[in-house]
mmCIF file of C-alpha atoms in Angstrom:
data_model
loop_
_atom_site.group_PDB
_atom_site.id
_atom_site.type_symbol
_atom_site.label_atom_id
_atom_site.label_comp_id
_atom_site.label_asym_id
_atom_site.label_seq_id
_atom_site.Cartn_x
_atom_site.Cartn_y
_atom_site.Cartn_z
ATOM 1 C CA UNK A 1 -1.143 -6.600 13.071
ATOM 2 C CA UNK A 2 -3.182 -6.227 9.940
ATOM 3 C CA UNK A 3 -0.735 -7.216 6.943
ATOM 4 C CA UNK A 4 -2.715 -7.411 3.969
ATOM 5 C CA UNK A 5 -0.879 -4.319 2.377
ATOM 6 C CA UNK A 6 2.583 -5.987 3.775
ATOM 7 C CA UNK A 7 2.215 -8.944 1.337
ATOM 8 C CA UNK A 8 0.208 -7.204 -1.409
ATOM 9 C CA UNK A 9 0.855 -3.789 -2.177
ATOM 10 C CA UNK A 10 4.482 -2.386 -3.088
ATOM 11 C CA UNK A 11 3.479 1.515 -2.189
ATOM 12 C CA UNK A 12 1.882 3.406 -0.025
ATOM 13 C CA UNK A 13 -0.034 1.729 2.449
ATOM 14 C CA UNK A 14 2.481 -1.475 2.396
ATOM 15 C CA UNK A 15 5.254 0.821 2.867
ATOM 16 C CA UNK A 16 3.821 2.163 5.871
ATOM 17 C CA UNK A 17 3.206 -1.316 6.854
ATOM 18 C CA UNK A 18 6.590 -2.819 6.495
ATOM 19 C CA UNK A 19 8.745 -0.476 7.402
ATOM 20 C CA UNK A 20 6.630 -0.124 10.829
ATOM 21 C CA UNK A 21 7.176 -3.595 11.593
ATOM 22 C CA UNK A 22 11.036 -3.754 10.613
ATOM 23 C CA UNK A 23 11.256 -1.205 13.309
ATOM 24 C CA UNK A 24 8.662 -2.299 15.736
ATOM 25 C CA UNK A 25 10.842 -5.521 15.527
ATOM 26 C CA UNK A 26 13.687 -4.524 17.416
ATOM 27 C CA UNK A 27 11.847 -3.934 20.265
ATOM 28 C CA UNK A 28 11.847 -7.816 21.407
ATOM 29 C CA UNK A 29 9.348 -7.697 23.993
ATOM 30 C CA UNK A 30 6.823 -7.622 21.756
ATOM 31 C CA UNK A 31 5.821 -10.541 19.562
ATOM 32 C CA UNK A 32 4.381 -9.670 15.975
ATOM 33 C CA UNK A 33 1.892 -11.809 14.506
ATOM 34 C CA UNK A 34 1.173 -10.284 10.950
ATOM 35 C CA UNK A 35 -2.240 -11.674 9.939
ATOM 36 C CA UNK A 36 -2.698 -11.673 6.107
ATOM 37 C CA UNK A 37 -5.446 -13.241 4.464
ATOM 38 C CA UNK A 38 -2.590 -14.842 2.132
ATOM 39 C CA UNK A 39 1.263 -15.034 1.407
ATOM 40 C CA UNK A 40 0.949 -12.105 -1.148
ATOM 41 C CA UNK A 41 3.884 -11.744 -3.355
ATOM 42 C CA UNK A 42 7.684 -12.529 -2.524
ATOM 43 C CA UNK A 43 9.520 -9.412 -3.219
ATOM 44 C CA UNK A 44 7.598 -7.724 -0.938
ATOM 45 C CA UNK A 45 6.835 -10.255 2.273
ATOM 46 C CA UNK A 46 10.323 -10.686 1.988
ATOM 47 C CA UNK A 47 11.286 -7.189 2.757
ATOM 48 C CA UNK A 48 10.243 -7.902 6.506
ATOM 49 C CA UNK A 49 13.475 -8.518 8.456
ATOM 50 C CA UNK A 50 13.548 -12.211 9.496
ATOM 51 C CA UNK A 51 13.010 -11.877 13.525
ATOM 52 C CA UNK A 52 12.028 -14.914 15.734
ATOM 53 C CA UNK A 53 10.004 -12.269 17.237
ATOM 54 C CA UNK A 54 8.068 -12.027 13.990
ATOM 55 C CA UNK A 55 5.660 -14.380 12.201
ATOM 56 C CA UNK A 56 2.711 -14.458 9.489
ATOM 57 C CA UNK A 57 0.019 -15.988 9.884
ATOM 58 C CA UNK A 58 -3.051 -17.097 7.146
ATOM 59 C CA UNK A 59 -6.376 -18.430 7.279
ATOM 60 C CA UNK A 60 -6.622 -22.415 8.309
ATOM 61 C CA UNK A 61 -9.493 -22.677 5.627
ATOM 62 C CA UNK A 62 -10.175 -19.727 3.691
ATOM 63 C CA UNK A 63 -8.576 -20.675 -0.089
ATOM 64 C CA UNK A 64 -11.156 -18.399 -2.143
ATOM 65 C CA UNK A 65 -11.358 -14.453 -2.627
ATOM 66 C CA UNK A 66 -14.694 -14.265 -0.920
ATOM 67 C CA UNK A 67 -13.532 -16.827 1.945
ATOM 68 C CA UNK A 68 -10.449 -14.846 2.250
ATOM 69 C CA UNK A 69 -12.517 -11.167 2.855
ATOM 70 C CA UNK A 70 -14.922 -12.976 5.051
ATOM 71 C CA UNK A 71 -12.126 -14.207 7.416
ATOM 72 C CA UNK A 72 -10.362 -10.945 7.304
ATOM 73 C CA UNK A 73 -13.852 -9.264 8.317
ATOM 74 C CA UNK A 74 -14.485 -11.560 11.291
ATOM 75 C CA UNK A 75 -12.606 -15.071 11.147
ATOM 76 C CA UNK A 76 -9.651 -13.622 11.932
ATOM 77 C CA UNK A 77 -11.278 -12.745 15.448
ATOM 78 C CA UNK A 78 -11.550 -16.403 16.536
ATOM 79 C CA UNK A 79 -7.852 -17.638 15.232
ATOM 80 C CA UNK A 80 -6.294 -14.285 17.248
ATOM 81 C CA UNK A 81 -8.077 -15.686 20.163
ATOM 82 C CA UNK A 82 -7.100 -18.844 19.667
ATOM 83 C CA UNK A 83 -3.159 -17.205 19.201
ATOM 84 C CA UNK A 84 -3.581 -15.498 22.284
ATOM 85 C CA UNK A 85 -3.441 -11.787 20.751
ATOM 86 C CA UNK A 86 -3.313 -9.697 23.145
ATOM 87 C CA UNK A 87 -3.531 -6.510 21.310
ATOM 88 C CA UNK A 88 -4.557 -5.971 17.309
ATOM 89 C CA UNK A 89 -3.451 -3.109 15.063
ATOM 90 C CA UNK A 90 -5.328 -1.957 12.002
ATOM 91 C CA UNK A 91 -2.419 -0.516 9.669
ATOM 92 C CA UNK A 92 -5.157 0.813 7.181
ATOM 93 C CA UNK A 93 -7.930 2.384 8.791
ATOM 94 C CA UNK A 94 -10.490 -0.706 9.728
ATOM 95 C CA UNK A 95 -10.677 -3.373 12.529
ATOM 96 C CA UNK A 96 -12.396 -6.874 11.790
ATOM 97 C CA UNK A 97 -16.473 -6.857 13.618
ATOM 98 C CA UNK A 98 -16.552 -8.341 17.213
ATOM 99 C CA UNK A 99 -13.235 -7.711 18.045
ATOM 100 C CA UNK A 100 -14.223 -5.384 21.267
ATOM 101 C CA UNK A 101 -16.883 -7.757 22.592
ATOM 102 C CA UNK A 102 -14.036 -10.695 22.165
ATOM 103 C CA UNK A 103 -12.115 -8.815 24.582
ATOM 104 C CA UNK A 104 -8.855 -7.721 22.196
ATOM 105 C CA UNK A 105 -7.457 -4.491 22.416
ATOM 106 C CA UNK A 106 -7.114 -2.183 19.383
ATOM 107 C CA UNK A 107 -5.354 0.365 17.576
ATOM 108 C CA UNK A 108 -6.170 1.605 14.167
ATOM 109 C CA UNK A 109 -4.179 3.658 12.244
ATOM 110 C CA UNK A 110 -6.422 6.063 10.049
ATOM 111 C CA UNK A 111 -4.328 7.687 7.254
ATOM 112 C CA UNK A 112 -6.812 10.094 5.010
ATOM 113 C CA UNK A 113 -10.323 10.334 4.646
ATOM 114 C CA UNK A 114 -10.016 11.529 1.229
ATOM 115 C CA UNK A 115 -13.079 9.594 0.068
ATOM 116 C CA UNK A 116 -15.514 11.446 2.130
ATOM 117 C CA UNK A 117 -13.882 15.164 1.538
ATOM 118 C CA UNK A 118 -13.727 14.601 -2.206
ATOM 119 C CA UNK A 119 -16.140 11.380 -2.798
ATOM 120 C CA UNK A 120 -15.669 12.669 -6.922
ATOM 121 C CA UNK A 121 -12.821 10.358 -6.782
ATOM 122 C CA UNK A 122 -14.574 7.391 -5.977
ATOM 123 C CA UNK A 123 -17.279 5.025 -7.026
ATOM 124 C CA UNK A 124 -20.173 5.901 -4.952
ATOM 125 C CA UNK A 125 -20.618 2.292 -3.752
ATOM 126 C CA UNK A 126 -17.474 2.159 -2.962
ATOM 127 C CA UNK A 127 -17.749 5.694 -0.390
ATOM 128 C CA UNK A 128 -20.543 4.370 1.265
ATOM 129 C CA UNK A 129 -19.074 1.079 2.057
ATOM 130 C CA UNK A 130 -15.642 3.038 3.052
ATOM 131 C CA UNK A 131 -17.723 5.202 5.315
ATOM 132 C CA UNK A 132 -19.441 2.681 6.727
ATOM 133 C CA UNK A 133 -16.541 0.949 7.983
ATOM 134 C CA UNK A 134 -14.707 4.178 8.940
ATOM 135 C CA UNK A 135 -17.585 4.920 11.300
ATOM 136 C CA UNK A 136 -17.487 1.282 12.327
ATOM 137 C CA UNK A 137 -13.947 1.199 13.468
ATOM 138 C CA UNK A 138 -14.424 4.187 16.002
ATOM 139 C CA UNK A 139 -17.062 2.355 17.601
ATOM 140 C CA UNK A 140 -14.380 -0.485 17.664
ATOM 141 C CA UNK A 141 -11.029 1.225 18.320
ATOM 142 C CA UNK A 142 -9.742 1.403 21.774
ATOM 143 C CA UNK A 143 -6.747 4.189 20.262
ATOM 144 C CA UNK A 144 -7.131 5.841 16.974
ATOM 145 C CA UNK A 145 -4.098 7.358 15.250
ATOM 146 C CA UNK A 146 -3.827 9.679 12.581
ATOM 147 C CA UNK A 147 -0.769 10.086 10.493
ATOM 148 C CA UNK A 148 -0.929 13.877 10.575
ATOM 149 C CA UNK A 149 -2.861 16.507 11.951
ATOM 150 C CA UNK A 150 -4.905 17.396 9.385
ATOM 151 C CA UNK A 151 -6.008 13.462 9.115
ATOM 152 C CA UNK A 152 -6.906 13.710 12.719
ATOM 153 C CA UNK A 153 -9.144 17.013 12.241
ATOM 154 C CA UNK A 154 -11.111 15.494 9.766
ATOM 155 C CA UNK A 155 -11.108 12.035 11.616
ATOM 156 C CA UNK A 156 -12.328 14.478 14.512
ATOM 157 C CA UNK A 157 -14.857 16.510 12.423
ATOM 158 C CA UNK A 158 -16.329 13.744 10.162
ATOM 159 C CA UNK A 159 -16.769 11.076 12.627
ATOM 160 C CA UNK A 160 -17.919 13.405 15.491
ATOM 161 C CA UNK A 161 -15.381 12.374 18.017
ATOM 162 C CA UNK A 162 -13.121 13.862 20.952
ATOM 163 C CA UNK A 163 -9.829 15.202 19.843
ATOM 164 C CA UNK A 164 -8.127 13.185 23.006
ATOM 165 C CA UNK A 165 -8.988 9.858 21.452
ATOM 166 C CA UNK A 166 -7.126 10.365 18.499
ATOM 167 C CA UNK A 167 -3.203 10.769 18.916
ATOM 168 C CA UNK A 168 -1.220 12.012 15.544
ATOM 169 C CA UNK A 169 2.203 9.582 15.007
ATOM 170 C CA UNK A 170 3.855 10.669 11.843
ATOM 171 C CA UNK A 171 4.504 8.173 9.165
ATOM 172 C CA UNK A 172 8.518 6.778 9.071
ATOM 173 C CA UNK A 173 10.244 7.331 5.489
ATOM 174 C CA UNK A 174 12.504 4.100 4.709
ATOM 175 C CA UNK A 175 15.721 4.611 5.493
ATOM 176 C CA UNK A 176 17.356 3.967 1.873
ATOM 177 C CA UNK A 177 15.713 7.558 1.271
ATOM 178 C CA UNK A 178 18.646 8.607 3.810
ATOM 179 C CA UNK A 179 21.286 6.939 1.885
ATOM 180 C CA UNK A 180 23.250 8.810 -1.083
ATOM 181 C CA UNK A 181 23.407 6.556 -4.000
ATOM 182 C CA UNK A 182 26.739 6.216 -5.611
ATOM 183 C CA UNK A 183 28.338 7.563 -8.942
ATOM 184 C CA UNK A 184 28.064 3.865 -10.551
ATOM 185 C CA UNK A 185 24.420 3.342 -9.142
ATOM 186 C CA UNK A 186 23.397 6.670 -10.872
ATOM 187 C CA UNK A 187 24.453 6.496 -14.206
ATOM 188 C CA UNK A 188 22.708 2.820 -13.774
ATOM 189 C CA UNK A 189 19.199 4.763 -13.495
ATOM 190 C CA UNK A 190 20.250 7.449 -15.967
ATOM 191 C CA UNK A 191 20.757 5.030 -18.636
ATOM 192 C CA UNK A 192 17.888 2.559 -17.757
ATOM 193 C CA UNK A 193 15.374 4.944 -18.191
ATOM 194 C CA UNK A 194 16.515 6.608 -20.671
ATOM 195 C CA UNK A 195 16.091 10.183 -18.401
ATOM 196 C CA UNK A 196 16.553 13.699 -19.730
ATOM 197 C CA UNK A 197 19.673 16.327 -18.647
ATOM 198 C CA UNK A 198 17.405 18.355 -16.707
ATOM 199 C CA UNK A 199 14.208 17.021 -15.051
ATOM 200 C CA UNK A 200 11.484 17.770 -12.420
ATOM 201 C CA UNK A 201 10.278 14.442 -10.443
ATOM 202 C CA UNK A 202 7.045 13.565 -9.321
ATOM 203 C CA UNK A 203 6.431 10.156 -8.328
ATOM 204 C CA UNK A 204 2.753 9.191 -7.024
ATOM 205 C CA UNK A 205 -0.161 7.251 -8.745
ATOM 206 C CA UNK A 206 -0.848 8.704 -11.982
ATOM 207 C CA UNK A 207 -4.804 9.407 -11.076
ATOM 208 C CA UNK A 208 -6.851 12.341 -11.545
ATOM 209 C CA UNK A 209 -6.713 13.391 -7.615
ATOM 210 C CA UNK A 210 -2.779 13.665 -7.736
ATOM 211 C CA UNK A 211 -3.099 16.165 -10.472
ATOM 212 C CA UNK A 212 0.030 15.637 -12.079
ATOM 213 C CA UNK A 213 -2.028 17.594 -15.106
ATOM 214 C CA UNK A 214 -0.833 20.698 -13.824
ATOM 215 C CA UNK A 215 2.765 20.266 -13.952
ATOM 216 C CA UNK A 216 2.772 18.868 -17.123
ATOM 217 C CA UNK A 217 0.474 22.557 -18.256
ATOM 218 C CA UNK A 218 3.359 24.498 -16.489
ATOM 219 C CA UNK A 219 6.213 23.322 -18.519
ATOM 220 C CA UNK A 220 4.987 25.694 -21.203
ATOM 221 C CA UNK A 221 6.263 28.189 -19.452
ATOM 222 C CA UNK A 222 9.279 26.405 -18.513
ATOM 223 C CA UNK A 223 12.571 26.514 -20.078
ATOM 224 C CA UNK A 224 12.744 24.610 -23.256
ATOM 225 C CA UNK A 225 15.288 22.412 -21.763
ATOM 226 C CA UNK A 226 13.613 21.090 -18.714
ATOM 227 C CA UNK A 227 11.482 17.806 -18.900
ATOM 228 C CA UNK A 228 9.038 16.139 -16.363
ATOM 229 C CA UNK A 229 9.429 12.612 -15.552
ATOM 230 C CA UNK A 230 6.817 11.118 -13.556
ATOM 231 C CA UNK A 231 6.808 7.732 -12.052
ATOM 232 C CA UNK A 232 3.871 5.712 -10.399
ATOM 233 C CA UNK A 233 1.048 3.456 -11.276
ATOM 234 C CA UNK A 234 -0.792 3.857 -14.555
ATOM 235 C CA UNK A 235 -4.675 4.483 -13.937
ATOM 236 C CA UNK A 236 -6.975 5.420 -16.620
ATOM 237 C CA UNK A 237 -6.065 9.176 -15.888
ATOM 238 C CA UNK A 238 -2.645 8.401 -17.688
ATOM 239 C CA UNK A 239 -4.622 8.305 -20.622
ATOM 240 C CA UNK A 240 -5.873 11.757 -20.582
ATOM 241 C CA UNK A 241 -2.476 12.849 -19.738
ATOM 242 C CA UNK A 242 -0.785 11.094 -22.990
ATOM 243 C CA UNK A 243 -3.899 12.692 -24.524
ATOM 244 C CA UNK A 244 -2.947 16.102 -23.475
ATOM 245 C CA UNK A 245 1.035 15.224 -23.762
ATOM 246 C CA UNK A 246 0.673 14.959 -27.801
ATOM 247 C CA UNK A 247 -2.294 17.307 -28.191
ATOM 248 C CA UNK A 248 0.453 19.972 -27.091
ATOM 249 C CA UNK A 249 3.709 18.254 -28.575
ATOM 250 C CA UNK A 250 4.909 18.059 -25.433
ATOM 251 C CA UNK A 251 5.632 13.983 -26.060
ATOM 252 C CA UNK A 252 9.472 15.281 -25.947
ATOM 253 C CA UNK A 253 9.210 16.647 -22.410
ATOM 254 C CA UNK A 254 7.185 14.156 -20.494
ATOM 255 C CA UNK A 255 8.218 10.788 -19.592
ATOM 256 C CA UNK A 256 6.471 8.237 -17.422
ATOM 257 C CA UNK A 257 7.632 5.515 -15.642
ATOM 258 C CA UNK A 258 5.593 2.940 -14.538
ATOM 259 C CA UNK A 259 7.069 -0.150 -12.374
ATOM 260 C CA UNK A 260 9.865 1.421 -10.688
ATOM 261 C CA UNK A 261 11.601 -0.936 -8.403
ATOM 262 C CA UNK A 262 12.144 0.799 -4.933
ATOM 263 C CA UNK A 263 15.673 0.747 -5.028
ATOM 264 C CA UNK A 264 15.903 3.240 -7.953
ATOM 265 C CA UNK A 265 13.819 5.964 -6.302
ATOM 266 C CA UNK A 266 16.742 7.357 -4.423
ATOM 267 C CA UNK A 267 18.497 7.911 -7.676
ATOM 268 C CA UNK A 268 15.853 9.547 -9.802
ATOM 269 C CA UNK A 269 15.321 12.370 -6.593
ATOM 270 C CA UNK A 270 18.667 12.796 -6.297
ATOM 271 C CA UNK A 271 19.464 13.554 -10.143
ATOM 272 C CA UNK A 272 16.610 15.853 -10.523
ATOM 273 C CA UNK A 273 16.425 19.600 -10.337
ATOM 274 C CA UNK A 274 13.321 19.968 -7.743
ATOM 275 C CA UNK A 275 10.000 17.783 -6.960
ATOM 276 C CA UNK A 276 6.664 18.656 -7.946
ATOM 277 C CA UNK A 277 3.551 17.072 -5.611
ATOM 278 C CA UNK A 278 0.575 19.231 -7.576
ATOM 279 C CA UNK A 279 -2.125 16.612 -5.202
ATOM 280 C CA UNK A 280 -5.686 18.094 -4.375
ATOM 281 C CA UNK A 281 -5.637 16.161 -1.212
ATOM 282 C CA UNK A 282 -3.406 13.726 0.967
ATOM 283 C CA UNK A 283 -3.240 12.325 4.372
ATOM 284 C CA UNK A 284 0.081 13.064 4.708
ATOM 285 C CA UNK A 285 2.189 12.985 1.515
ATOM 286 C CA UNK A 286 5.681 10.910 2.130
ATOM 287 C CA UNK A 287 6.748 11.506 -1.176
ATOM 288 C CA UNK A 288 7.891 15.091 -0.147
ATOM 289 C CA UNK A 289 10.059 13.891 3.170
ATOM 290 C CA UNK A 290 11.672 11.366 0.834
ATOM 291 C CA UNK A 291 12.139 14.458 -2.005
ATOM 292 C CA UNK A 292 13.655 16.728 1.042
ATOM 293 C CA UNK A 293 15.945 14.143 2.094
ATOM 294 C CA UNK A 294 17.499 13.130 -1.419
ATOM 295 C CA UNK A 295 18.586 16.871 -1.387
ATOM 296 C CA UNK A 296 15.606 18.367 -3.444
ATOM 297 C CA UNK A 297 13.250 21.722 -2.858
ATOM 298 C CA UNK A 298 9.989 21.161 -3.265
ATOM 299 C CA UNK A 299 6.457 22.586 -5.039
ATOM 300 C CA UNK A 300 3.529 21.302 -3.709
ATOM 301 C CA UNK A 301 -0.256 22.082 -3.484
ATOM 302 C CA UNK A 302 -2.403 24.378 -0.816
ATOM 303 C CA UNK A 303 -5.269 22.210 0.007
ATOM 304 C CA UNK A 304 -4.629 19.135 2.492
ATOM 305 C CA UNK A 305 -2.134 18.439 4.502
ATOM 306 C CA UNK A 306 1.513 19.606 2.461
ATOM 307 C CA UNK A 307 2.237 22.146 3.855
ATOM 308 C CA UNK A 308 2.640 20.040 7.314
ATOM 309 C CA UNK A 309 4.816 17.331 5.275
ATOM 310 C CA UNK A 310 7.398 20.042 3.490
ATOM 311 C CA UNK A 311 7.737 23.034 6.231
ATOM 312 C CA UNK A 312 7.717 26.617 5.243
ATOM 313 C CA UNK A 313 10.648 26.351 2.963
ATOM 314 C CA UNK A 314 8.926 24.810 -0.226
ATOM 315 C CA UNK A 315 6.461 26.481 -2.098
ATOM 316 C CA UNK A 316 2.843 25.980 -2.845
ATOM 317 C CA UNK A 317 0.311 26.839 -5.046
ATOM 318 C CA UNK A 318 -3.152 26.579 -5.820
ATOM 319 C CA UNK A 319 -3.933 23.426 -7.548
ATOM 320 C CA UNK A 320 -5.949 25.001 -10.823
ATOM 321 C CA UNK A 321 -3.129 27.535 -11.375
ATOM 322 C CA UNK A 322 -0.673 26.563 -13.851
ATOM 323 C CA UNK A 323 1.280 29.522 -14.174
ATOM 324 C CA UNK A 324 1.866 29.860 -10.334
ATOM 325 C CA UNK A 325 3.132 26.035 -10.594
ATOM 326 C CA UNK A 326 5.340 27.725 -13.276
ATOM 327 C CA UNK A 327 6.597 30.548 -11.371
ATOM 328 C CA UNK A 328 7.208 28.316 -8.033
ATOM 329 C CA UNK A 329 9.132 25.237 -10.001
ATOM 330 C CA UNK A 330 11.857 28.568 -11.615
ATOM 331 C CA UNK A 331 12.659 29.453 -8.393
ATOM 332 C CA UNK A 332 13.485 25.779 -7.214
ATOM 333 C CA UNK A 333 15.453 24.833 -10.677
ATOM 334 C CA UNK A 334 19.321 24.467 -10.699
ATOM 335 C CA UNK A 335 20.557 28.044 -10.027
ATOM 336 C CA UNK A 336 18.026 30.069 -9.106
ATOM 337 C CA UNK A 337 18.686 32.363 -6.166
ATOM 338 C CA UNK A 338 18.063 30.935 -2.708
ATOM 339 C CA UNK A 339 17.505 27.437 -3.943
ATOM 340 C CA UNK A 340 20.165 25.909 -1.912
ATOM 341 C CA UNK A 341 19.106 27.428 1.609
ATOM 342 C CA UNK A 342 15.480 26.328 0.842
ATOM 343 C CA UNK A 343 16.845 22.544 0.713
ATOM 344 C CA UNK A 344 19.328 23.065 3.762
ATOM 345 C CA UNK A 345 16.346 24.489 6.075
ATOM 346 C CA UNK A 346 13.769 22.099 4.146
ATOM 347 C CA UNK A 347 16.164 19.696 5.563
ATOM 348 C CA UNK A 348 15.946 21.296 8.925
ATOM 349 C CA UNK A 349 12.576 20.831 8.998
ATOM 350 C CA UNK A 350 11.718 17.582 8.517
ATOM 351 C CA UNK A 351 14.135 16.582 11.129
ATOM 352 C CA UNK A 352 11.101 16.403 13.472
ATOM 353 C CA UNK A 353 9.600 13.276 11.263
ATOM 354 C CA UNK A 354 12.954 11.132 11.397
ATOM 355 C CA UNK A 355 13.675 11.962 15.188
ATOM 356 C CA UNK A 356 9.896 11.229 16.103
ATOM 357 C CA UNK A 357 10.780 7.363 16.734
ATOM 358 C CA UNK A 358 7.337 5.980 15.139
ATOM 359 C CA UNK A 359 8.343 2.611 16.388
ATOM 360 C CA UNK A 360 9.192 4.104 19.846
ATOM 361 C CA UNK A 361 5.760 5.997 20.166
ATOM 362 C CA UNK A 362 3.992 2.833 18.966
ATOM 363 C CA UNK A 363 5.752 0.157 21.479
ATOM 364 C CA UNK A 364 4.754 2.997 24.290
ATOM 365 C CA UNK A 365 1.163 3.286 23.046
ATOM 366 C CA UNK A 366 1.295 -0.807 23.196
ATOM 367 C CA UNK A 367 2.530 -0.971 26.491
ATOM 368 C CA UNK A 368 0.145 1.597 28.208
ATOM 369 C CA UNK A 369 -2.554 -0.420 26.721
ATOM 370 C CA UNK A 370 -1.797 -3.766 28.009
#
């Protein structure tokens, strides 16, 4: 398995990563070598479960960046032969070149193609060398699998391929999002961070695809006593939302967190009034299961692939309309009419995500391949 995000990144992509092998893990038939250019940072290679059915493994000589991306683009071939791999999964959408004609098997897990349906987002070296090795993997990938169905119609549509090679396994949420913090744990958070009586969450890289611009523009027309607090990664699009934050004195209302540790995410959903996910465009879009399961209702975008991640009980809106975000967060605030049976059938909902065994579906797909 491909764990470069594992060891390196503490969202996202390494979330997916991790908590796919804590689960594959129990399965011990199978023996899970996690290839990683390098041993990343602690906190997070040490959130894989210890396993003897589970081991990293690093370059023998790589020791520089450039060594490092050349061995994860083809050295890694020759040591997984040498390892005996039998089969190699791609967590993040690209296989290392020659592994087909050196006889490996592969799945690749493909999770959005955002940066061909909205390359504004991206450098435009950077799309044409993501591109390039999206159209690189299909000619590599034994199995493709999308993490939701609208990431497999445009894996389908942009890379000009047959529906039946691509199967759809929906992303697992980690099971602390399932737990309900206790009294002690969230006054901890409350006071930490400083947080307002009344909030709205979002939580998602602060960049100018998620958007968060338009919640912030609908707390105008808001009640005076509700606040946004928005925690994720600070890009250079936080700028133009502190910017916009002071230009409108709403510096009182808006509070950004940056550096949350995972284990206080459960406490900040579950003290909120209702999420907020204003994205253009996702693959999937985790952050609303997690929302749904800390007991929240949810307003989201129309656009992508949200709708599919928070059922027909949350509400969405087009992503330029303020006022519509406005309109859709009153009805989700503490007290207004309804709100409860939206979360209870929210709830309902996304029951077919946590009973869709992603570990399960994977050790099948494994097994029929080998």
């Amino acid at each position: 398995m491909d764990a470069k995000r594992i060891v390196r990144n503490g969202t996202g992509l390494g979330n997916y990563g991790r908590t796919l092998v804590n689960d594959l893990s129990a399965h011990d038939e199978l023996e899970l070598r996690l290839y990683a250019p390098d041993n990343g940072m602690t906190q997070l290679r040490s959130q894989i479960v210890g396993r003897p059915n589970v081991v990293f493994c690093y370059p023998r000589h790589a020791r520089t960046a450039i060594g490092k991306a050349l061995w994860r683009q083809k050295g890694i071939v020759k040591q997984m032969v040498r390892d005996g791999v039998q089969l190699y999964h791609g967590l993040t959408g690209e296989l290392p070149s020659g592994i087909r004609k050196a006889g490996i098997r592969t799945v690749v897990t493909i999770h959005d193609l955002i940066f061909m349906r909205h390359p504004e987002y991206y450098n435009q070296t950077d799309v044409k060398i993501y591109t390039r090795k999206f159209l690189r993997t299909l000619k590599e990938a034994d199995r493709i699998v999308a993490i939701s169905e609208c990431t497999r119609r445009d894996i389908c549509e942009l890379g000009n391929i047959d529906k039946s090679r691509v199967d759809v396994i929906y992303q697992s949420c980690a099971p602390r999002f399932t737990e309900v913090p206790d009294a002690k744990k969230l006054w901890d958070v409350r006071d930490r961070y400083c947080l307002p009586d009344r909030y709205i969450l979002s939580v998602g890289s602060i960049e100018e695809r998620k958007n968060v611009l338009l919640a912030i523009k609908a707390l105008s027309y808001l009640p005076d006593d509700v606040s946004l607090v928005i925690v994720g990664r600070q890009t250079p699009y936080s700028d133009m939302v502190h910017e916009y934050v002071y230009e409108h004195r709403l510096h009182s209302r808006v509070q950004m967190l940056h550096g949350v540790p995972d284990d206080d995410l459960p406490s900040l959903y579950r003290m909120a009034d209702c999420f907020v996910y204003p994205s253009r465009y996702e693959g999937f879009g985790i952050p609303i299961i997690e929302a749904i399961r800390q007991g929240l209702p949810v307003v989201a975008c129309t656009g992508s692939c949200l709708e599919e991640a928070g059922g027909p009980d949350s509400l969405y809106v087009s992503p330029d309309d303020p006022e519509a975000m406005a309109h859709a967060l009153n009805q989700m605030l503490f007290g207004a009419d309804g709100r409860q049976q939206r979360i209870e059938r929210s709830r309902k909902y996304i029951e077919r995500f946590e009973n869709s065994d992603t570990a399960g579906r994977f050790a099948e797909l494994y097994r029929s391949m080998l």
